Short mmCIF file of C-alpha atoms and ligand atoms in Angstrom, two decimals:
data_model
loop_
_atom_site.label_atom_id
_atom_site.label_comp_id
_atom_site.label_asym_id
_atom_site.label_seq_id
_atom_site.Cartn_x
_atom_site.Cartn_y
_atom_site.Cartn_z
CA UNK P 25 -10.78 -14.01 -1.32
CA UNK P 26 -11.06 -17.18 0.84
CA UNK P 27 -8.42 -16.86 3.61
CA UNK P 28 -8.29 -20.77 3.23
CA UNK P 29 -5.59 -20.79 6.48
CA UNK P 30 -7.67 -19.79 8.60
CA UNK P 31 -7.52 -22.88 10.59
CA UNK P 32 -4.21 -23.70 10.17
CA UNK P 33 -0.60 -22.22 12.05
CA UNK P 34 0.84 -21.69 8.64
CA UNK P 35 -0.54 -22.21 5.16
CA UNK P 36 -0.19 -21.98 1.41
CA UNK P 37 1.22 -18.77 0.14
CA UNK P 38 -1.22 -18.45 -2.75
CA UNK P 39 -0.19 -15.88 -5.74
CA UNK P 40 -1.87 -12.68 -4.70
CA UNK P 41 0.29 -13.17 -1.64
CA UNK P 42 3.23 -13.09 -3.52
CA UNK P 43 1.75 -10.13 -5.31
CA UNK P 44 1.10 -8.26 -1.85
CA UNK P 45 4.58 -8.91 -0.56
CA UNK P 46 6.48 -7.57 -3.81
CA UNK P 47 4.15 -4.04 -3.34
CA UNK P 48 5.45 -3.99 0.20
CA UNK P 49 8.65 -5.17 -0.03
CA UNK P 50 9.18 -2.85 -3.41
CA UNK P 51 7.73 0.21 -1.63
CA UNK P 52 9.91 -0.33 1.67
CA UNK P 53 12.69 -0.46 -0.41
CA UNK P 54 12.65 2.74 -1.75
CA UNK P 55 10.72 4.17 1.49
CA UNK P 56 13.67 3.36 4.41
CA UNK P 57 16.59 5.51 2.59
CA UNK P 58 13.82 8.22 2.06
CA UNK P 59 12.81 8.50 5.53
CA UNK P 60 15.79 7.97 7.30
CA UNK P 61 17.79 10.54 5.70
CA UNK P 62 15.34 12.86 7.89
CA UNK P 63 14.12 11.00 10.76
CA UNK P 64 16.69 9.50 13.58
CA UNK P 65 13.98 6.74 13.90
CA UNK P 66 11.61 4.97 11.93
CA UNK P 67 9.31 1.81 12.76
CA UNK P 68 7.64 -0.45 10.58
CA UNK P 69 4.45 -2.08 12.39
CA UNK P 70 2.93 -5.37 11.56
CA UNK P 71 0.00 -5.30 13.27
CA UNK P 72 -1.35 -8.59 12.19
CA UNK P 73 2.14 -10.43 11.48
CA UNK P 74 0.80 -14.29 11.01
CA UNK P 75 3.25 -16.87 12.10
CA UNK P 76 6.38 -15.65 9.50
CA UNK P 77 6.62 -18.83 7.42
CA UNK P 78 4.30 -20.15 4.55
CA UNK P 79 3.95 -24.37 3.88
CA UNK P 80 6.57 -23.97 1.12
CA UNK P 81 8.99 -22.27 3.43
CA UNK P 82 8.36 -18.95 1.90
CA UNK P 83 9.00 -15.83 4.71
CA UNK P 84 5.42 -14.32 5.76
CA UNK P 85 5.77 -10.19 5.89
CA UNK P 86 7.65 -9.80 9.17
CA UNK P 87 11.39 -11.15 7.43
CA UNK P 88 10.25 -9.58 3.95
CA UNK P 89 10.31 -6.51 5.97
CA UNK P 90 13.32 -7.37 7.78
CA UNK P 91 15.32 -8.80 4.78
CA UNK P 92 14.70 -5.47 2.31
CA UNK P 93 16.61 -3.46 5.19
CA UNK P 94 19.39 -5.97 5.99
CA UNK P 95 20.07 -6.60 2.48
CA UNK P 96 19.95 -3.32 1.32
CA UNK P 97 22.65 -1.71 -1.27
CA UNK P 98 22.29 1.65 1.63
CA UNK P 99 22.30 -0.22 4.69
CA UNK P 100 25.65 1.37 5.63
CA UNK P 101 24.74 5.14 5.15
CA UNK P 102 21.07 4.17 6.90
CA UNK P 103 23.75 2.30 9.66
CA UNK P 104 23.24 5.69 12.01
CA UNK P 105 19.65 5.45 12.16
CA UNK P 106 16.90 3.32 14.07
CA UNK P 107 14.90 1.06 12.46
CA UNK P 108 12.11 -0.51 15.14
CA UNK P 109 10.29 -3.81 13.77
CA UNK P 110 7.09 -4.23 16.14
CA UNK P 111 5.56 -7.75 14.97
CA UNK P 112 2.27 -8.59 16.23
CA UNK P 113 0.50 -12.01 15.92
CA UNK P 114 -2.79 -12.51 18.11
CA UNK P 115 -3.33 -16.14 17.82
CA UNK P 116 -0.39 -18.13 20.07
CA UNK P 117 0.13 -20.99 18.00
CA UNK P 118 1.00 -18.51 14.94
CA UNK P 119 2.87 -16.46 17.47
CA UNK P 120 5.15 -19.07 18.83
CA UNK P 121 5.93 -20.02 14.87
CA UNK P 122 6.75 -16.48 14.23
CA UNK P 123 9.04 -16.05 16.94
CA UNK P 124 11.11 -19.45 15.93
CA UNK P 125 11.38 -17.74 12.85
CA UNK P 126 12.44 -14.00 13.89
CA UNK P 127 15.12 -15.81 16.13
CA UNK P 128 16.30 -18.04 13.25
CA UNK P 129 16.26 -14.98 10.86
CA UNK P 130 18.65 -13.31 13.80
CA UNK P 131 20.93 -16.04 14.55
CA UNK P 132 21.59 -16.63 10.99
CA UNK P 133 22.37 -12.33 10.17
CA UNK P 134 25.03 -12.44 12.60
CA UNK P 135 26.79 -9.81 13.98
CA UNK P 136 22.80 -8.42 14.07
CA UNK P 137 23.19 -4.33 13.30
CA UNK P 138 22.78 -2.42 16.13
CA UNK P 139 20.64 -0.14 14.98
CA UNK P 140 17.83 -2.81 13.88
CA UNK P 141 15.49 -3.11 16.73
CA UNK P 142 12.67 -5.88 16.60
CA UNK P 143 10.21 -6.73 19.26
CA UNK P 144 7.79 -9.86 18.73
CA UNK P 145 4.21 -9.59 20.31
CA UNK P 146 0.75 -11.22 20.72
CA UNK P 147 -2.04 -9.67 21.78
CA UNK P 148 -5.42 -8.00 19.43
CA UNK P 149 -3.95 -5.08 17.03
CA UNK P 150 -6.81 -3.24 18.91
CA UNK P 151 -4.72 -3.22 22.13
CA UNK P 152 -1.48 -2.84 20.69
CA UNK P 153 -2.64 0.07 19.20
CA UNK P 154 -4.14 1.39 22.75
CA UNK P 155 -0.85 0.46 23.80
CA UNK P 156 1.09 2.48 21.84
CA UNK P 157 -1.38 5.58 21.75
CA UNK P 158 -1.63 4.98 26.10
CA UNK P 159 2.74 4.92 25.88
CA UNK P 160 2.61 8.41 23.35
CA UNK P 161 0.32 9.93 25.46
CA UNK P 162 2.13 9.34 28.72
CA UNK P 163 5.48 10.97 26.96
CA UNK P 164 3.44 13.83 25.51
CA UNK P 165 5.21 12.63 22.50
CA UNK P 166 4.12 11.89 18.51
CA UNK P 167 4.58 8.27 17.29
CA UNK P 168 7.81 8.28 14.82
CA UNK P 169 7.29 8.00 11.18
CA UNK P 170 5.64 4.36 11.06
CA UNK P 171 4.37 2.20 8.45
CA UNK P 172 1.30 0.27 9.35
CA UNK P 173 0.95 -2.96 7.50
CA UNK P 174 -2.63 -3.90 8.87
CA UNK P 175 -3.45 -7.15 6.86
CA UNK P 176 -6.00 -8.82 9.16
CA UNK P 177 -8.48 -12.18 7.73
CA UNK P 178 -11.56 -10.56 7.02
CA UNK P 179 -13.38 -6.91 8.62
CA UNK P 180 -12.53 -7.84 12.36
CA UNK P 181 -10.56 -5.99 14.69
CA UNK P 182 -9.73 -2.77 12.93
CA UNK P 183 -11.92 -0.13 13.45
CA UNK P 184 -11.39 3.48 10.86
CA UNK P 185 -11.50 5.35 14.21
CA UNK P 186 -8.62 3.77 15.94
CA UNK P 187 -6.26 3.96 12.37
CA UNK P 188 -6.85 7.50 12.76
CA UNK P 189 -5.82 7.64 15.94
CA UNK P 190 -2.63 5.69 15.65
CA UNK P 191 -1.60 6.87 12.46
CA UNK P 192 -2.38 10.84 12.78
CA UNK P 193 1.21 11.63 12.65
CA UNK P 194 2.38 13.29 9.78
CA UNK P 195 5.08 10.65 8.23
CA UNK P 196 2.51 7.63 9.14
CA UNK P 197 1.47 5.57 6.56
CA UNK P 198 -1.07 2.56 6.48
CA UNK P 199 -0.59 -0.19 3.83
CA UNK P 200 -4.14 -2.09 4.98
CA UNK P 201 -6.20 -4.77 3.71
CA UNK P 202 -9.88 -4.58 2.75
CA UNK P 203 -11.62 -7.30 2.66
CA UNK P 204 -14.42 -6.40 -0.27
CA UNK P 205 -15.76 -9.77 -0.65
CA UNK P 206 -17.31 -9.93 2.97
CA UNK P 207 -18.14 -6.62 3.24
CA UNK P 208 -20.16 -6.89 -0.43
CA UNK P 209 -21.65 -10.21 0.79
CA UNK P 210 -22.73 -8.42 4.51
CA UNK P 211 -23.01 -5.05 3.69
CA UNK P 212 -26.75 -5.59 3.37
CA UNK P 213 -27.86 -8.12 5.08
CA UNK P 214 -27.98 -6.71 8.51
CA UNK P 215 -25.88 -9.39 11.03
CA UNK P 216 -22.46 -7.47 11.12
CA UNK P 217 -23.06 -3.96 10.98
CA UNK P 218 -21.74 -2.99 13.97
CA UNK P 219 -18.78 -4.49 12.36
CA UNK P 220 -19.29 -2.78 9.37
CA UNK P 221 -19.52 0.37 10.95
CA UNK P 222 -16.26 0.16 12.72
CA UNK P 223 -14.38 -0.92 10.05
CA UNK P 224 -16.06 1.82 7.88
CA UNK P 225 -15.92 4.37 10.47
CA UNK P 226 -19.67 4.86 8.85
CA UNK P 227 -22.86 3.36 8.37
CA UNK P 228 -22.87 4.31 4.66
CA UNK P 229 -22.02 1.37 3.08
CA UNK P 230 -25.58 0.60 4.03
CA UNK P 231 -26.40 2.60 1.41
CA UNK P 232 -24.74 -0.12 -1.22
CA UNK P 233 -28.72 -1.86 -0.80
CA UNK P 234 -30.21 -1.81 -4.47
CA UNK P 235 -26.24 -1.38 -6.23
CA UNK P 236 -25.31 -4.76 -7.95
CA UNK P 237 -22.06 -5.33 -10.24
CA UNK P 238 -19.26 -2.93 -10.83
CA UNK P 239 -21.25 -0.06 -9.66
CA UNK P 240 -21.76 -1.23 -6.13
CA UNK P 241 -18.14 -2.44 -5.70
CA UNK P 242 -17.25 1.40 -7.04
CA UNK P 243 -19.39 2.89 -4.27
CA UNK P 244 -17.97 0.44 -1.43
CA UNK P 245 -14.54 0.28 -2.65
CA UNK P 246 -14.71 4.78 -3.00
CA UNK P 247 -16.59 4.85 0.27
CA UNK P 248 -13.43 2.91 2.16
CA UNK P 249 -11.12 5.31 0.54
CA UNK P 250 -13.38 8.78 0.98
CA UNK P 251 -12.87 7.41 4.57
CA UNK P 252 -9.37 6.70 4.99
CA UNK P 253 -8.60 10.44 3.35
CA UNK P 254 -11.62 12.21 5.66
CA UNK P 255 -11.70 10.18 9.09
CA UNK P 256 -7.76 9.54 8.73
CA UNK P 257 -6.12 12.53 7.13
CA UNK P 258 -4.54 10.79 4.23
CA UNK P 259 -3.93 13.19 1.77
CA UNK P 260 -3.52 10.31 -1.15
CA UNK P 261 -4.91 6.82 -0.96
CA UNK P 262 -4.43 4.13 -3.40
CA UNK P 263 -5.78 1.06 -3.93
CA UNK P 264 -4.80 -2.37 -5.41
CA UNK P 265 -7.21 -5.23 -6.70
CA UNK P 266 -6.87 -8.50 -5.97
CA UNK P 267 -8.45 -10.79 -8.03
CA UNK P 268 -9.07 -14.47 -7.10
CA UNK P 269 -9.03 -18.07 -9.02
CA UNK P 270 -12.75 -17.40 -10.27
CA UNK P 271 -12.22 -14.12 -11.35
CA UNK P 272 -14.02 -12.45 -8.30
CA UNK P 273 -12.34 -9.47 -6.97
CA UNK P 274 -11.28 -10.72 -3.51
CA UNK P 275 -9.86 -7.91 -1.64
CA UNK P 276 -7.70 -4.52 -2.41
CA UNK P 277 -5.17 -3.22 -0.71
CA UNK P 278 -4.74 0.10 -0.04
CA UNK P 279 -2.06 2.68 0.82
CA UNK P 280 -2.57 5.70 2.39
CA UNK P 281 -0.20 8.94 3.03
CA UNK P 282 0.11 12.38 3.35
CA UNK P 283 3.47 12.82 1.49
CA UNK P 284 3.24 12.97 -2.51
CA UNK P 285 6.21 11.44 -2.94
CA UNK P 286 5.49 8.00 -1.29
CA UNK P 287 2.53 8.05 -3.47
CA UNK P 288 5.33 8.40 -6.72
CA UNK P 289 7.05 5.49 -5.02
CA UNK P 290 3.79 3.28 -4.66
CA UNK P 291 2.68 3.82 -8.00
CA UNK P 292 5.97 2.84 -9.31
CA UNK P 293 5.53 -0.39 -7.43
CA UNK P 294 2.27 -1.21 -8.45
CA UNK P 295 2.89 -0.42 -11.77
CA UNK P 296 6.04 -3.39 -11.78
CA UNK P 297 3.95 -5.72 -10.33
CA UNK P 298 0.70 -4.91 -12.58
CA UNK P 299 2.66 -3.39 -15.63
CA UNK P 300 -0.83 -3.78 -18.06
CA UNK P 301 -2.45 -1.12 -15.92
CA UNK P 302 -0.85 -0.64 -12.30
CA UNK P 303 -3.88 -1.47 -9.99
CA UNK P 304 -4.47 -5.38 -10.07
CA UNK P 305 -3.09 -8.39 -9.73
CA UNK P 306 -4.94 -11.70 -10.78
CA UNK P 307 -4.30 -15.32 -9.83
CA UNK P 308 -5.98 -16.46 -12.69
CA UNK P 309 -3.09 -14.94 -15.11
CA UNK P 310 -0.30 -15.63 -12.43
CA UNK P 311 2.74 -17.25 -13.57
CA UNK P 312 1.55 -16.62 -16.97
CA UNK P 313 3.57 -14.70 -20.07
CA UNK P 314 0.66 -12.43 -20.10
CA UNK P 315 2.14 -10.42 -17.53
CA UNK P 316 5.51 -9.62 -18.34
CA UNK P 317 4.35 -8.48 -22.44
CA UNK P 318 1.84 -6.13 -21.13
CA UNK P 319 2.96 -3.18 -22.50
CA UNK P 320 1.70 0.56 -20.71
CA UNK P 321 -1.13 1.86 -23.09
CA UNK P 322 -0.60 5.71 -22.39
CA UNK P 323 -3.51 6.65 -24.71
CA UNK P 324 -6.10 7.34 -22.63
CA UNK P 325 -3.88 9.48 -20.31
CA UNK P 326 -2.77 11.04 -23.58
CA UNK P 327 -6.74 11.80 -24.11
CA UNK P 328 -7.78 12.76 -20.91
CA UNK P 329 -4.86 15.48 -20.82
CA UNK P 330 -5.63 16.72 -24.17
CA UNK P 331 -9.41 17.49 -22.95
CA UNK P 332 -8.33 18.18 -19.06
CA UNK P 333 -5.66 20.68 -20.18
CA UNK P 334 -7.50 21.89 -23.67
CA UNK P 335 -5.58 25.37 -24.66
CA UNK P 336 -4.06 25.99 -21.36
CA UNK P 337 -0.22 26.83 -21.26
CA UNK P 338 0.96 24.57 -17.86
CA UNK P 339 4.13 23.87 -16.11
CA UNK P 340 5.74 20.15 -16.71
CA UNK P 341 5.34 20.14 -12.89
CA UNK P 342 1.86 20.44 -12.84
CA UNK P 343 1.20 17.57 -14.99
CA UNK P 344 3.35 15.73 -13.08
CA UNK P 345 1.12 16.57 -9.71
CA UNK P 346 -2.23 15.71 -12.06
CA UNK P 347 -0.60 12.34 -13.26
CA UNK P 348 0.23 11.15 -10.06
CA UNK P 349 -2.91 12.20 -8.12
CA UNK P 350 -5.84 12.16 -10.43
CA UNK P 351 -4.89 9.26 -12.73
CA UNK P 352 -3.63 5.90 -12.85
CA UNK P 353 -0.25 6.35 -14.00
CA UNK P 354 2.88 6.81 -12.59
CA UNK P 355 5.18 9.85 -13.21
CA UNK P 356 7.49 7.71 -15.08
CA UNK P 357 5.24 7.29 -17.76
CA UNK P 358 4.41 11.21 -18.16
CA UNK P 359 7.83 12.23 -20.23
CA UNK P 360 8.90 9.94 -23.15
CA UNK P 361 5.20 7.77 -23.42
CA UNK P 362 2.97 10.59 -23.13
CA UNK P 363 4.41 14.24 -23.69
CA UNK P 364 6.39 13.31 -26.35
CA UNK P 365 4.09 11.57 -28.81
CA UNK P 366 1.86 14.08 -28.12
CA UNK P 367 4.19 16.83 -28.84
CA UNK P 368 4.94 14.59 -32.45
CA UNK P 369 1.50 14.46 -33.15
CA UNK P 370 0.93 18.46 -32.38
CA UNK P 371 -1.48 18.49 -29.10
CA UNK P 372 1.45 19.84 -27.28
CA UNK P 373 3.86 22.73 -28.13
CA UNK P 374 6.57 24.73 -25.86
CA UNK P 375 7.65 27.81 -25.86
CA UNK P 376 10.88 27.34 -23.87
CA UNK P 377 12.17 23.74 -24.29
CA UNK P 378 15.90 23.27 -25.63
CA UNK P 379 15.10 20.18 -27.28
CA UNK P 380 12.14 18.86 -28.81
CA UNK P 381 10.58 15.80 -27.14
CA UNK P 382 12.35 16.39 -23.62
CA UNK P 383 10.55 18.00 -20.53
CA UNK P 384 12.89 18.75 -17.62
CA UNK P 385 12.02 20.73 -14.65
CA UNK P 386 10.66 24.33 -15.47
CA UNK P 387 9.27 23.20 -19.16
CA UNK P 388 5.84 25.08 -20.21
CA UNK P 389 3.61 23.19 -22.13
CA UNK P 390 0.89 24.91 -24.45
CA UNK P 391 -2.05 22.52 -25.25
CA UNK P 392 -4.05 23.07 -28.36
CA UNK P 393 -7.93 24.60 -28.27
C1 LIG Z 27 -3.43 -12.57 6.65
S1 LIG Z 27 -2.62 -13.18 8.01
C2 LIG Z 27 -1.13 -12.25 8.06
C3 LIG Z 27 -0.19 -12.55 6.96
C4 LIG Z 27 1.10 -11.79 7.06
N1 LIG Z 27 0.87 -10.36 7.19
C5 LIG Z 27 1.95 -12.03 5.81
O1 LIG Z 27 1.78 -11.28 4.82
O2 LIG Z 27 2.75 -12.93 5.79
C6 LIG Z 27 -3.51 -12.47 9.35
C7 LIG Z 27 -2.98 -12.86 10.72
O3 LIG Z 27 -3.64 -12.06 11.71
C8 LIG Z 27 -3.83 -12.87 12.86
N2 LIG Z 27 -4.89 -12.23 13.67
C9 LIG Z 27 -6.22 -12.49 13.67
N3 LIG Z 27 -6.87 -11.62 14.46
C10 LIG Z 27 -5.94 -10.78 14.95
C11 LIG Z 27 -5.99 -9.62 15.77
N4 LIG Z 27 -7.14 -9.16 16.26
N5 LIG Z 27 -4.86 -8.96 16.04
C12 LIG Z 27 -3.68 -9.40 15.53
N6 LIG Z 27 -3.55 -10.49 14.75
C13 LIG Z 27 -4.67 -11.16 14.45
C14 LIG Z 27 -4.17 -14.21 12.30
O4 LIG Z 27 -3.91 -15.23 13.25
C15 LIG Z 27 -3.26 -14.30 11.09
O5 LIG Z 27 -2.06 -14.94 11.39
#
């Protein structure tokens, strides 16, 4: 997608924007009471902040961030815990704008919580990183449970290996932008592979020469994520499209962790923001009815269950695992949309649930030969 701002300190926030901030801001939402009620400390890093503000006076993700914590129905039982904000813009002119705003955003949530740390910084993500990894290392200690929000203009500045690094600690998770339109227009042409191979943390996507259409976008869009759960360690990745004005896909998002249940959270989200099929978001149908009478076709999981699970007898539990990690849907759409239309039609049976058409925890499911 054209990162039309480029040039400017601040710029249009443009629909898939919009669309990126709700997945964060809906995720974070659920993610802060989850993680706190275990960790004395968490930090959310924005490693390539921009200057906080859009032209329309919209908040850029630093205060999004900021805002779903201090508005928060559990800010009081979360009131015992840290929260760290690190902010980092590289370019000054962005930088000073982002600082006006942080301090504006502070004087205006007065008395500021104590526990709400946030730090405002400009220098390359690269060296922040270093930074941080240089500090850990000095402490002998493990980086607390961060989010990464790494959502850099185009394929510069951050390299697979040094996301691995930073982010090897079990409860870190990267939220991180990939820029598929410049990587399909370069990945063959030869003048930024070095580049290329940074971000990649491979020289694979060479092997993209001779794909055209959806199958080469499959093979760099899988070879990003195949990287992100081998060089990384994430034990789930998920991606989110981004489609642009002419119908290109411009970039996807993805999200990668090692806990199964921020993956159930993250689907969730993307399913509210995409609810026609939970993985894109287009700026040609933005704004438009479309989107909010898209109802969740649960056929084809209905489908692919029936043949996946053909005459085994399975726990409601392991369905739930296979929904959330090998399919597009979300958990919620396993019980009432999908189990229990198939159990009326007679795919499923059960030979120990109380009632027909409910599944809780410890229901067996028997599906037909
Ligand atoms: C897409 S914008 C960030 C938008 C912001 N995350 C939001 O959602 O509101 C990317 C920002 O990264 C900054 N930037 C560019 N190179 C950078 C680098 N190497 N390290 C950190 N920031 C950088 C740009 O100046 C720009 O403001």
């Amino acid at each position: 997608m054209a990162r039309t701002g480029e040039r400017e300190t601040v710029w249009e926030l443009k629909p898939h924007t919009a669309a990126k901030h709700q997945l964060l801001t809906g995720y974070l939402k659920a993610w802060f009471p989850i993680l706190s009620r275990w960790n004395a400390r968490i930090v959310f890093l924005d490693g390539f902040a921009g200057p906080g503000i859009y032209k329309g006076e919209e908040y850029g993700s630093p205060i999004k961030a900021l805002d779903v914590l201090l508005k928060h129905t559990h800010r009081d039982a979360m009131a015992n815990k840290e929260f760290v904000f690190l902010f980092n813009e590289a370019e000054q002119d962005r930088y000073e704008q982002l600082e006006i705003v942080v301090r504006d955003y502070v004087a205006k949530n007065q008395p500021w919580p104590s526990n709400v740390k946030v730090s405002v910084g400009s220098d390359s993500f690269e060296n922040v990183a270093e930074g941080i990894l240089g500090f850990l290392e000095q402490q002998k200690s493990n980086l607390a449970p961060t989010f990464a929000f790494v959502d850099p203009f185009g394929v510069k500045g951050l390299p697979m290996d040094l996301l691995r690094r930073l982010l090897s600690f079990d409860r870190c998770e990267l939220f991180v932008y990939f820029d598929f339109n410049t990587v399909n227009r370069f990945a063959n042409a030869g003048n930024i592979d070095d580049r290329l191979t940074e971000l990649f943390g491979t020289d694979l996507f060479k092997q993209a020469r001779g794909l055209t259409g959806a199958e080469r976008k499959a093979f760099l869009h899988d070879l990003y994520q195949s990287q992100l759960v081998e060089v990384c360690g994430f034990s789930y990745v998920k991606s989110f499209e981004m489609v642009n004005s002419s119908g290109h896909t411009g970039y996807f998002l993805f999200y990668g962790t090692r806990n199964i249940k921020g993956l159930e959270v993250m689907k969730d989200v993307m399913w509210t923001v995409d609810p026609g099929s939970g993985e894109k978001f287009s700026d040609i149908l933005a704004g438009q009815d479309v989107l909010f009478q898209a109802e969740v076709d649960t056929r084809p999981l209905q489908q692919d269950m029936a043949q996946h699970f053909r005459g085994q007898l399975v726990s409601v539990e392991t369905l739930a695992h296979y929904v959330l990690v090998d399919t597009p849907y979300a958990l919620k759409h396993l019980k009432k949309l999908t189990l229990k239309p198939m159990q009326k039609e007679g795919v499923i049976t059960s030979p120990n649930q109380k009632r027909t058409g409910t599944f809780p925890e410890g229901t067996l499911i028997k599906f037909a030969d």
